[in-house]
CSV table of C-alpha atoms in Angstrom, one decimal:
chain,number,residue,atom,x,y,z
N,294,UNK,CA,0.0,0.0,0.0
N,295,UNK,CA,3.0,2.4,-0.6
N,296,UNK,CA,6.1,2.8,-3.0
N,297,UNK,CA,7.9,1.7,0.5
N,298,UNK,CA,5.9,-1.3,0.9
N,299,UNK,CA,7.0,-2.5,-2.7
N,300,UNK,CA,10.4,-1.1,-2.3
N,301,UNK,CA,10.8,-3.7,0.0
N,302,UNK,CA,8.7,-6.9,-1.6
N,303,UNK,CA,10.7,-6.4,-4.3
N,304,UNK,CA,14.2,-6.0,-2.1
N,305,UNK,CA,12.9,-9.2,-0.8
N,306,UNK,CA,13.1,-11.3,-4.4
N,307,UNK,CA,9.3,-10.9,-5.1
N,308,UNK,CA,8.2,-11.0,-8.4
N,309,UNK,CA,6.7,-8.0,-10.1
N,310,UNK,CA,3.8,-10.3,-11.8
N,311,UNK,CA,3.1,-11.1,-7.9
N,312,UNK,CA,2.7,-7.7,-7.0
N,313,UNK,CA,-0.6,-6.2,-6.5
N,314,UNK,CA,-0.6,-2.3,-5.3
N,315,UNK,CA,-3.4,-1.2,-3.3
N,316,UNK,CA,-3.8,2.3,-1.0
N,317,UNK,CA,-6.1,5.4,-0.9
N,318,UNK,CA,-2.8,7.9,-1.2
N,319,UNK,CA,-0.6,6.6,-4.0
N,320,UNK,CA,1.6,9.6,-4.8
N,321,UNK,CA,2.7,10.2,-8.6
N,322,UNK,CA,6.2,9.2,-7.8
N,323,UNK,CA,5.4,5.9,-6.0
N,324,UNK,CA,2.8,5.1,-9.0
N,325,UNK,CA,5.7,6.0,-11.6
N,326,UNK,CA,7.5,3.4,-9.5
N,327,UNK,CA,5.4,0.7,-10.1
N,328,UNK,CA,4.9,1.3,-13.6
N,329,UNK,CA,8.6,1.1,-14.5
N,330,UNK,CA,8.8,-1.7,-12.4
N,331,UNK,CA,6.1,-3.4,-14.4
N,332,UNK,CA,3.6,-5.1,-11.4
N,333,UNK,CA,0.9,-7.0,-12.3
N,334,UNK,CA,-1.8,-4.7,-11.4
N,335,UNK,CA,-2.2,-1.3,-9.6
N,336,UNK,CA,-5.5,-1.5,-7.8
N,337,UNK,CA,-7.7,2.0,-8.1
N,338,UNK,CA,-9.3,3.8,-5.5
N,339,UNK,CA,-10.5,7.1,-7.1
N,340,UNK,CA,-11.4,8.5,-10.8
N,341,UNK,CA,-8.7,10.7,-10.1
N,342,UNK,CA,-6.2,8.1,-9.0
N,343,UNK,CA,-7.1,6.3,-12.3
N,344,UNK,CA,-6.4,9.6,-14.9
N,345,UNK,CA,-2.9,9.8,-13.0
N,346,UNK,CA,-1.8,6.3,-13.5
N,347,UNK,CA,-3.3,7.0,-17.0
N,348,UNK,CA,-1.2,9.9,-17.7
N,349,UNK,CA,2.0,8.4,-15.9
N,350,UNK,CA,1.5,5.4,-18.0
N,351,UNK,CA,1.5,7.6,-21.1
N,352,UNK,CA,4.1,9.3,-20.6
N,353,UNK,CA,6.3,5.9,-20.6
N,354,UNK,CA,4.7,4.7,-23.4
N,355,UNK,CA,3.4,1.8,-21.9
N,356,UNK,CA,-0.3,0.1,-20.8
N,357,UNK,CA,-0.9,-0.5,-17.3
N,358,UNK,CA,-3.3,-3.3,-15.9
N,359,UNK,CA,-5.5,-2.5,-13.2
N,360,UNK,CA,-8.3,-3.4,-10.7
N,361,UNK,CA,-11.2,-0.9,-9.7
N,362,UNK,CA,-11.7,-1.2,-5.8
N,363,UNK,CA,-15.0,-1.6,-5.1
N,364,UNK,CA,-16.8,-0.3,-1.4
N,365,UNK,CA,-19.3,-2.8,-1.1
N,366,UNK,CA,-20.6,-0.6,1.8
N,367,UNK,CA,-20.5,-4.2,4.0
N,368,UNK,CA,-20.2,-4.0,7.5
N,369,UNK,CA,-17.2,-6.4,8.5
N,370,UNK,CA,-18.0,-6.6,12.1
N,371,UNK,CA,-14.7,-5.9,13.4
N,372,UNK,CA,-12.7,-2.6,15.0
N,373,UNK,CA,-14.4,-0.1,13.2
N,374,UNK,CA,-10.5,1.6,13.4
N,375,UNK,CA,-9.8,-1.3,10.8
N,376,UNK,CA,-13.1,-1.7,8.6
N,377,UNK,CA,-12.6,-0.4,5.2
N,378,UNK,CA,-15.9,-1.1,3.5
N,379,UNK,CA,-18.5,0.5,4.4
N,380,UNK,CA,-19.7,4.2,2.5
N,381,UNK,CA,-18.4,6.5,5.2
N,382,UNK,CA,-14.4,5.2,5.0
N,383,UNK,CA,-12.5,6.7,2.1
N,384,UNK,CA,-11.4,3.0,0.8
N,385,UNK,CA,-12.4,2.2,-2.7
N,386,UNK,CA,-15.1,3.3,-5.2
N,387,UNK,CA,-18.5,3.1,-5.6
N,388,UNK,CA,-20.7,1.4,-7.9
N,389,UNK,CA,-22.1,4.1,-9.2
N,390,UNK,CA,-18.3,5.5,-9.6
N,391,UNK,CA,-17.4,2.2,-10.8
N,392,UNK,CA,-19.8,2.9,-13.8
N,393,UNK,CA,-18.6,6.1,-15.0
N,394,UNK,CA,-15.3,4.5,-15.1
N,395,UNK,CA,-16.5,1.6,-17.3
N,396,UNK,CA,-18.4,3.6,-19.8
N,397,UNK,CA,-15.3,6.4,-19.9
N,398,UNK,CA,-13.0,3.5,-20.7
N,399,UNK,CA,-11.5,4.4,-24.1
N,400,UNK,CA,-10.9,7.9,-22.2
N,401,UNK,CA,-8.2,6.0,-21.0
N,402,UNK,CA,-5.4,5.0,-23.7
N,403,UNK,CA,-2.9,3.8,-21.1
N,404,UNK,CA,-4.5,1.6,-18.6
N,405,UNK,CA,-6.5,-1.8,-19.3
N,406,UNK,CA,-9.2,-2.9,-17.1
N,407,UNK,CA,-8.6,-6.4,-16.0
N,408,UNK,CA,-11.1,-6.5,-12.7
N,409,UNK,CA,-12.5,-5.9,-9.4
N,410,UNK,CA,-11.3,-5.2,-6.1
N,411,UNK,CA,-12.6,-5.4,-2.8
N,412,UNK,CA,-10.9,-5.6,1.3
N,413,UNK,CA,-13.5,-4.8,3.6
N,414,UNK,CA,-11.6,-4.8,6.7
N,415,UNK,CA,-9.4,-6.5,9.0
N,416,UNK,CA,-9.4,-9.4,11.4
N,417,UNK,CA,-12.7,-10.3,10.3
N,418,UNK,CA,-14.1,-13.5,12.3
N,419,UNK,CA,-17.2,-13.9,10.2
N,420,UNK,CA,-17.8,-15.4,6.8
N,421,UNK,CA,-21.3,-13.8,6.0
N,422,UNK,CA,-20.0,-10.4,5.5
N,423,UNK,CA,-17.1,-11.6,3.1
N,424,UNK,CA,-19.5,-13.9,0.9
N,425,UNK,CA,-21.9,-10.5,0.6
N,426,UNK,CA,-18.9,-8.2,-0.1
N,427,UNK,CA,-17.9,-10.9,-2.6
N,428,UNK,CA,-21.2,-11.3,-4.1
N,429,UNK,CA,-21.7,-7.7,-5.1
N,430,UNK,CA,-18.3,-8.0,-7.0
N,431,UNK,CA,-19.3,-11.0,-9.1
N,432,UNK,CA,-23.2,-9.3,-9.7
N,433,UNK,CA,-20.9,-6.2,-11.1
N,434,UNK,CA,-18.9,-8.1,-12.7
N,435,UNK,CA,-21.7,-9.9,-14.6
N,436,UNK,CA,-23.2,-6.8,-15.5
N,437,UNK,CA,-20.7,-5.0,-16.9
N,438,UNK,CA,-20.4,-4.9,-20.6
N,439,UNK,CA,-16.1,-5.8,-20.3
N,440,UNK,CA,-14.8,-9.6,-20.1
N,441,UNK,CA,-13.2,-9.5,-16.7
N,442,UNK,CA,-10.5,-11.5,-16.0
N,443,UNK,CA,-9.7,-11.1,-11.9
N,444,UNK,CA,-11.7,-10.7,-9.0
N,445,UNK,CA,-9.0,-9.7,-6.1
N,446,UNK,CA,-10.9,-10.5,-2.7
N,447,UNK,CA,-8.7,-8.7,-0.4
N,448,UNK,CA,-7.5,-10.0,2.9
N,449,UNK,CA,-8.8,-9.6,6.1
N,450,UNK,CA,-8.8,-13.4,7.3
N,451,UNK,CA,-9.1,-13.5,11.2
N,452,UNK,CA,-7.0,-15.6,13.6
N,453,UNK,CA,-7.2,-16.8,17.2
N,454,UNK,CA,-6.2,-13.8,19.8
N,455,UNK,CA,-7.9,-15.8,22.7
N,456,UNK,CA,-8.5,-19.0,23.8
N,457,UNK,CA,-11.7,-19.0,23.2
N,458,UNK,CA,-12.0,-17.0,19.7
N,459,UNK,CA,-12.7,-19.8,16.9
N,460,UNK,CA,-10.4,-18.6,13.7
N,461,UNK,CA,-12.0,-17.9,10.0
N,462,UNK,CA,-12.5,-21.3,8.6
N,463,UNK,CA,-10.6,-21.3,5.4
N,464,UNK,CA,-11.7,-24.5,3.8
N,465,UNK,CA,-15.4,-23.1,4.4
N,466,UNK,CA,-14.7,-20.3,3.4
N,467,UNK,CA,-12.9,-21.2,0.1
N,468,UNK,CA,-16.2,-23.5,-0.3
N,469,UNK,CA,-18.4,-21.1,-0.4
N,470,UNK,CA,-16.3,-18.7,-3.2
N,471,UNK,CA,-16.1,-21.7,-5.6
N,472,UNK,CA,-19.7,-21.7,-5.3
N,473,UNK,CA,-20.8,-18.2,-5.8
N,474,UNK,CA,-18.1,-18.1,-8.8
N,475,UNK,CA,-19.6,-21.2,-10.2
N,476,UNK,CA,-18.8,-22.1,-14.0
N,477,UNK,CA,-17.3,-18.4,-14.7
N,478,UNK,CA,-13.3,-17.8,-16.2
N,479,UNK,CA,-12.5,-15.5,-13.2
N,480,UNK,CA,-8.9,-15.4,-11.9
N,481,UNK,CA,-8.9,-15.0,-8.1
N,482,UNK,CA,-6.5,-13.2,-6.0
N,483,UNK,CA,-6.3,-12.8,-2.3
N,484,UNK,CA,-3.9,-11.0,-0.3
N,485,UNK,CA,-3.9,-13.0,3.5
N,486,UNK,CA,-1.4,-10.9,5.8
N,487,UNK,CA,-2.0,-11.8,9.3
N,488,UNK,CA,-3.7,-15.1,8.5
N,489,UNK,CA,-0.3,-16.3,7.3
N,490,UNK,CA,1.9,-14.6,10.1
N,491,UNK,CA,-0.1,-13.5,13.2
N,492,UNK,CA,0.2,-16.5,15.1
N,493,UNK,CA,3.6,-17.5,14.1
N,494,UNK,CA,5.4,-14.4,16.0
N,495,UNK,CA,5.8,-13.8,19.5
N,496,UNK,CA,7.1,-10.9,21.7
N,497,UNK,CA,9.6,-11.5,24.6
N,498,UNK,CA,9.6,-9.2,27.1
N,499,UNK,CA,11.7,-8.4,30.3
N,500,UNK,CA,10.0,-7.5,33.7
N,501,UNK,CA,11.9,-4.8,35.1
N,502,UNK,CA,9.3,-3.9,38.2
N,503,UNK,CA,6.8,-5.4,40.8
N,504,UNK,CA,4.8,-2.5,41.8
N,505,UNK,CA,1.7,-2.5,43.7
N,506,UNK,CA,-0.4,0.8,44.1
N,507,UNK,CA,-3.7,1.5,45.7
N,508,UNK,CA,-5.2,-2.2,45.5
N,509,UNK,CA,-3.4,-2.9,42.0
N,510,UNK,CA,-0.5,-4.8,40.6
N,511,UNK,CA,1.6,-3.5,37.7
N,512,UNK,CA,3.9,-5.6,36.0
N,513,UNK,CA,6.3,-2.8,34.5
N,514,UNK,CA,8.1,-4.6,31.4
N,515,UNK,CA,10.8,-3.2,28.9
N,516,UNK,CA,8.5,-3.7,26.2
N,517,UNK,CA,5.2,-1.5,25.4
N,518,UNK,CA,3.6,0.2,23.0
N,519,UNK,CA,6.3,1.5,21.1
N,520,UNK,CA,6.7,-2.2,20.2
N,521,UNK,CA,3.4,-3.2,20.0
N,522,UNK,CA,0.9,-0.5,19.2
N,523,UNK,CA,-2.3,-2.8,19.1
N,524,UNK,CA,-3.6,-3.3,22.5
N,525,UNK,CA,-3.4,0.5,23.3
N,526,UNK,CA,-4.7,1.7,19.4
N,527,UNK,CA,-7.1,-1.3,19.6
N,528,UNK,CA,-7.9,-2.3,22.6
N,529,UNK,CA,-6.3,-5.6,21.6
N,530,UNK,CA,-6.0,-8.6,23.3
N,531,UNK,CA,-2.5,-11.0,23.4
N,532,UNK,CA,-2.5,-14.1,25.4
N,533,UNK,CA,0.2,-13.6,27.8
N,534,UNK,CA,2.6,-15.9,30.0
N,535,UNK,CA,5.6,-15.9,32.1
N,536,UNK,CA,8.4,-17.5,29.6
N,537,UNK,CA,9.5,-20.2,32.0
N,538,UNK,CA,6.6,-21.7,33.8
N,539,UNK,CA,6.0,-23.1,37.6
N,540,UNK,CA,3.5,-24.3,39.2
N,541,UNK,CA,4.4,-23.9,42.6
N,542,UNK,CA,4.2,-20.3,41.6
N,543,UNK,CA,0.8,-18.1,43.7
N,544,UNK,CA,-1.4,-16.0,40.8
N,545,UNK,CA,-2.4,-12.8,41.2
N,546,UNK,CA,-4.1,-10.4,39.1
N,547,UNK,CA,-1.4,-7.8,36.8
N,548,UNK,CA,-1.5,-5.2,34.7
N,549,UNK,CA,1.6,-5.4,32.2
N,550,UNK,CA,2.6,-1.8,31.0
N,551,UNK,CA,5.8,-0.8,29.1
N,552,UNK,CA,8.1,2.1,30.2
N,553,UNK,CA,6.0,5.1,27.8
N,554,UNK,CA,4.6,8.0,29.5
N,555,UNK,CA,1.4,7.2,28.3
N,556,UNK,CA,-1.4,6.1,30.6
N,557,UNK,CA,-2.6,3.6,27.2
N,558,UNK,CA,0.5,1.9,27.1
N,559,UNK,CA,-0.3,-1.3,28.5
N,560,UNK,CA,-0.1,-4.8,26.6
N,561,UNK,CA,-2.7,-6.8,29.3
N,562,UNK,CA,-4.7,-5.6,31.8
N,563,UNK,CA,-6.3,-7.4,34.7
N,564,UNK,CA,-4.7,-10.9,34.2
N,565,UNK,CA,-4.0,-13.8,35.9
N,566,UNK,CA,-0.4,-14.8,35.7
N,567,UNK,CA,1.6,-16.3,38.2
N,568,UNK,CA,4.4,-14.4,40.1
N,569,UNK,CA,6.9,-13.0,38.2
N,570,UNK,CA,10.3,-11.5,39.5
N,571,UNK,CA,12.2,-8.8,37.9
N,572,UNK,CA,14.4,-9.9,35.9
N,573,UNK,CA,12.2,-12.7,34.2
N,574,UNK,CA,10.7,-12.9,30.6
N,575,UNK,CA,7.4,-12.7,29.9
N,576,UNK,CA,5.9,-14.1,26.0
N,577,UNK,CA,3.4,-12.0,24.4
N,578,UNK,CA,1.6,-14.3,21.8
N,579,UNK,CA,0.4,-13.4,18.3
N,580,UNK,CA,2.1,-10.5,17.6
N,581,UNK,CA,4.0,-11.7,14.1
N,582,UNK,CA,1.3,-9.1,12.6
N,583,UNK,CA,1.2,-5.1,12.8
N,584,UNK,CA,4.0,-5.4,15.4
N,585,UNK,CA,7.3,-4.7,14.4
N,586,UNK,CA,5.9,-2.5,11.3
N,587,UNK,CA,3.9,-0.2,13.7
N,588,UNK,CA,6.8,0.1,15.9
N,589,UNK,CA,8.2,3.6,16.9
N,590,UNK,CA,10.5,5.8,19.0
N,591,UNK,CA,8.3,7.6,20.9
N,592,UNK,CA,9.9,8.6,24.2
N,593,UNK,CA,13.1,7.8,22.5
N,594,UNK,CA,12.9,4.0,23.2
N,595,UNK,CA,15.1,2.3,20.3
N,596,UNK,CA,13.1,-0.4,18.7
N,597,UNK,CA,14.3,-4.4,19.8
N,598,UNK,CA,15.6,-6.6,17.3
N,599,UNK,CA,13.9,-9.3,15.3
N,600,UNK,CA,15.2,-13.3,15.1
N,601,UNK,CA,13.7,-15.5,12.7
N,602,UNK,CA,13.5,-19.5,13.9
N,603,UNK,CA,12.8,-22.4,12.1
N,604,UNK,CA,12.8,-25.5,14.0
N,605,UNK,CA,16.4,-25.7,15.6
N,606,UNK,CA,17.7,-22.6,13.7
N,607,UNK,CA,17.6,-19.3,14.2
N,608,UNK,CA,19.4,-16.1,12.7
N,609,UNK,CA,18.8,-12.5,13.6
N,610,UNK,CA,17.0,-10.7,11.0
N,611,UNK,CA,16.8,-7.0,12.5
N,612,UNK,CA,19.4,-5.6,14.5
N,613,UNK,CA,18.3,-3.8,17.7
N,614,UNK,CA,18.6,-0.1,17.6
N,615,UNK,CA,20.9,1.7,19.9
N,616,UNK,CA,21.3,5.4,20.8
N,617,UNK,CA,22.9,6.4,17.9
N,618,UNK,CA,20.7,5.1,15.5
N,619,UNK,CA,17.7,7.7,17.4
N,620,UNK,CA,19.5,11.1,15.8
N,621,UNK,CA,21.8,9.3,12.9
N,622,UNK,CA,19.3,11.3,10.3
N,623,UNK,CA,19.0,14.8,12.6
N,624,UNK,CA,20.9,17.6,11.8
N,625,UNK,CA,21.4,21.2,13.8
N,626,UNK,CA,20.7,24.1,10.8
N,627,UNK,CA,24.2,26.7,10.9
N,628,UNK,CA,22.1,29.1,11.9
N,629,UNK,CA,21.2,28.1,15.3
N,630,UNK,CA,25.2,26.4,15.7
């Protein structure tokens, strides 16, 4: 969803004719990017948006394929901070839009039309409002007077935060889209972020305090949400535990908070964890998604590193930040020397 973003899937040995790019902001340099970089499709979100690419695409002599993001105005049922669409957020187009496009086409020398986008939202535990989202894709599809070829279905899978949360079920839900799509030559393309890595990353944390104030018990860890924005932006809730377990260990009832002068910088409030000791680790599950990309140096708290493991291996795939690394791109003007 920026030049940034695919910047760095390509960096990473991604193939351009993988690459799908998708935001409400696109600037003309980032969209000049892609073109000369030649990605399968650039997914629209405004008429606007559309004569740019159009123009930018002209002026390299070249024809750009790309998918018009559909609003479904669907209700996702999830953090309405994260639900991208319904009428009121300023994701996607609408029919109506959608149209205008269609029947302006040969306006538009440079781009090709190749099919419909929709991602109504994030961390979506439900299939109903996916199959409805998808369902007005296909009807505009079928009644549109252009041959089609993709219908990109966003992301937005849910996973397991809790214990007792139940995760999407994929092979229902894959089930169901062969069915609405039935006998028709679409191409699908889905783009599942957090359903692939949310579960698979954890956060280790240090306890640095044991403080207990008016009737409550913080646990005061290294980590907060300069690491972990969720649970303060959100609300969001990560399964917590002490890293080396004991039973003969009492439980009380903590709050864990990180070191930010922020009253919302917390990562779990009121659980039940067994006693831990300064010093100690705890593990804050589920946090391979929207962790170490939302991370920042508010407070001028450097940002931890990252280690990949597989099985038995492991290599370090971030390097922690130090002091140095908080003003190595400042710079004091002469004038105030």
């Amino acid at each position: 969803v920026s030049g940034g973003e695919l910047f760095k899937a390509l960096k990473a040995g991604c193939s351009p004719q993988k690459i799908v790019y998708a935001g409400v902001g696109k600037t003309p340099q980032e969209i000049e990017f892609a073109l000369r970089k030649k990605i399968l499709f650039i997914n629209v979100e405004s008429y606007q948006e559309l004569e740019v690419i159009d123009k930018l695409a002209g002026k390299l002599k070249l024809k750009q394929k790309v998918c018009l993001r559909l609003n479904p105005d669907i209700d996702a049922h999830t953090h309405k901070y994260i639900t991208t669409g319904k009428k009121e957020t300023k994701f996607g187009l609408d029919e109506d839009t959608i149209k205008k496009i269609i029947s302006h086409r040969k306006k538009f020398k440079n781009v090709e039309i190749k099919g419909i986008h929709i991602h109504i939202g994030s961390q979506i535990l439900e299939l109903t409002p996916f199959i409805n989202a998808i369902s007005k894709a296909i009807k505009l599809i079928d009644n549109s007077d252009m041959d089609m070829e993709y219908l990109n279905i966003g992301g937005g899978l849910g996973i397991r935060y809790k214990k007792d949360e139940q995760p999407l079920d994929i092979y229902e839900y894959a089930s169901r889209i062969k069915k609405l799509i039935g006998r028709r030559k679409i191409r699908l393309i889905m783009e599942p972020g957090r359903f692939i890595v949310g579960n698979a990353g954890i956060l280790v944390t240090q306890v640095l305090y044991h403080k207990s104030a008016l009737g409550k018990d913080f646990l005061i860890v290294d980590a907060g949400m300069h690491l972990l924005l969720r649970p303060a932006l959100y609300s969001a809730y990560h399964e917590i535990m002490p890293l080396n377990k004991s039973r003969k260990r009492k439980y009380h009832e903590f709050d864990i908070v990180g070191p930010i002068c922020e009253s919302s910088d917390f990562l779990g409030k009121n659980r039940k964890l067994p006693e831990v000791k300064p010093g100690e680790y705890l593990v804050v599950f589920s946090a391979g998604a929207y962790g170490m990309c939302m991370a920042f140096n508010y407070n001028a708290q450097p940002r931890c590193r990252e280690v990949l493991v597989m099985k038995n291996r492991f290599y370090e795939i971030r390097k922690p930040e130090n002091y140095q690394d908080l003003i190595s791109k400042d710079k004091i003007p002469p004038f105030l020397k």
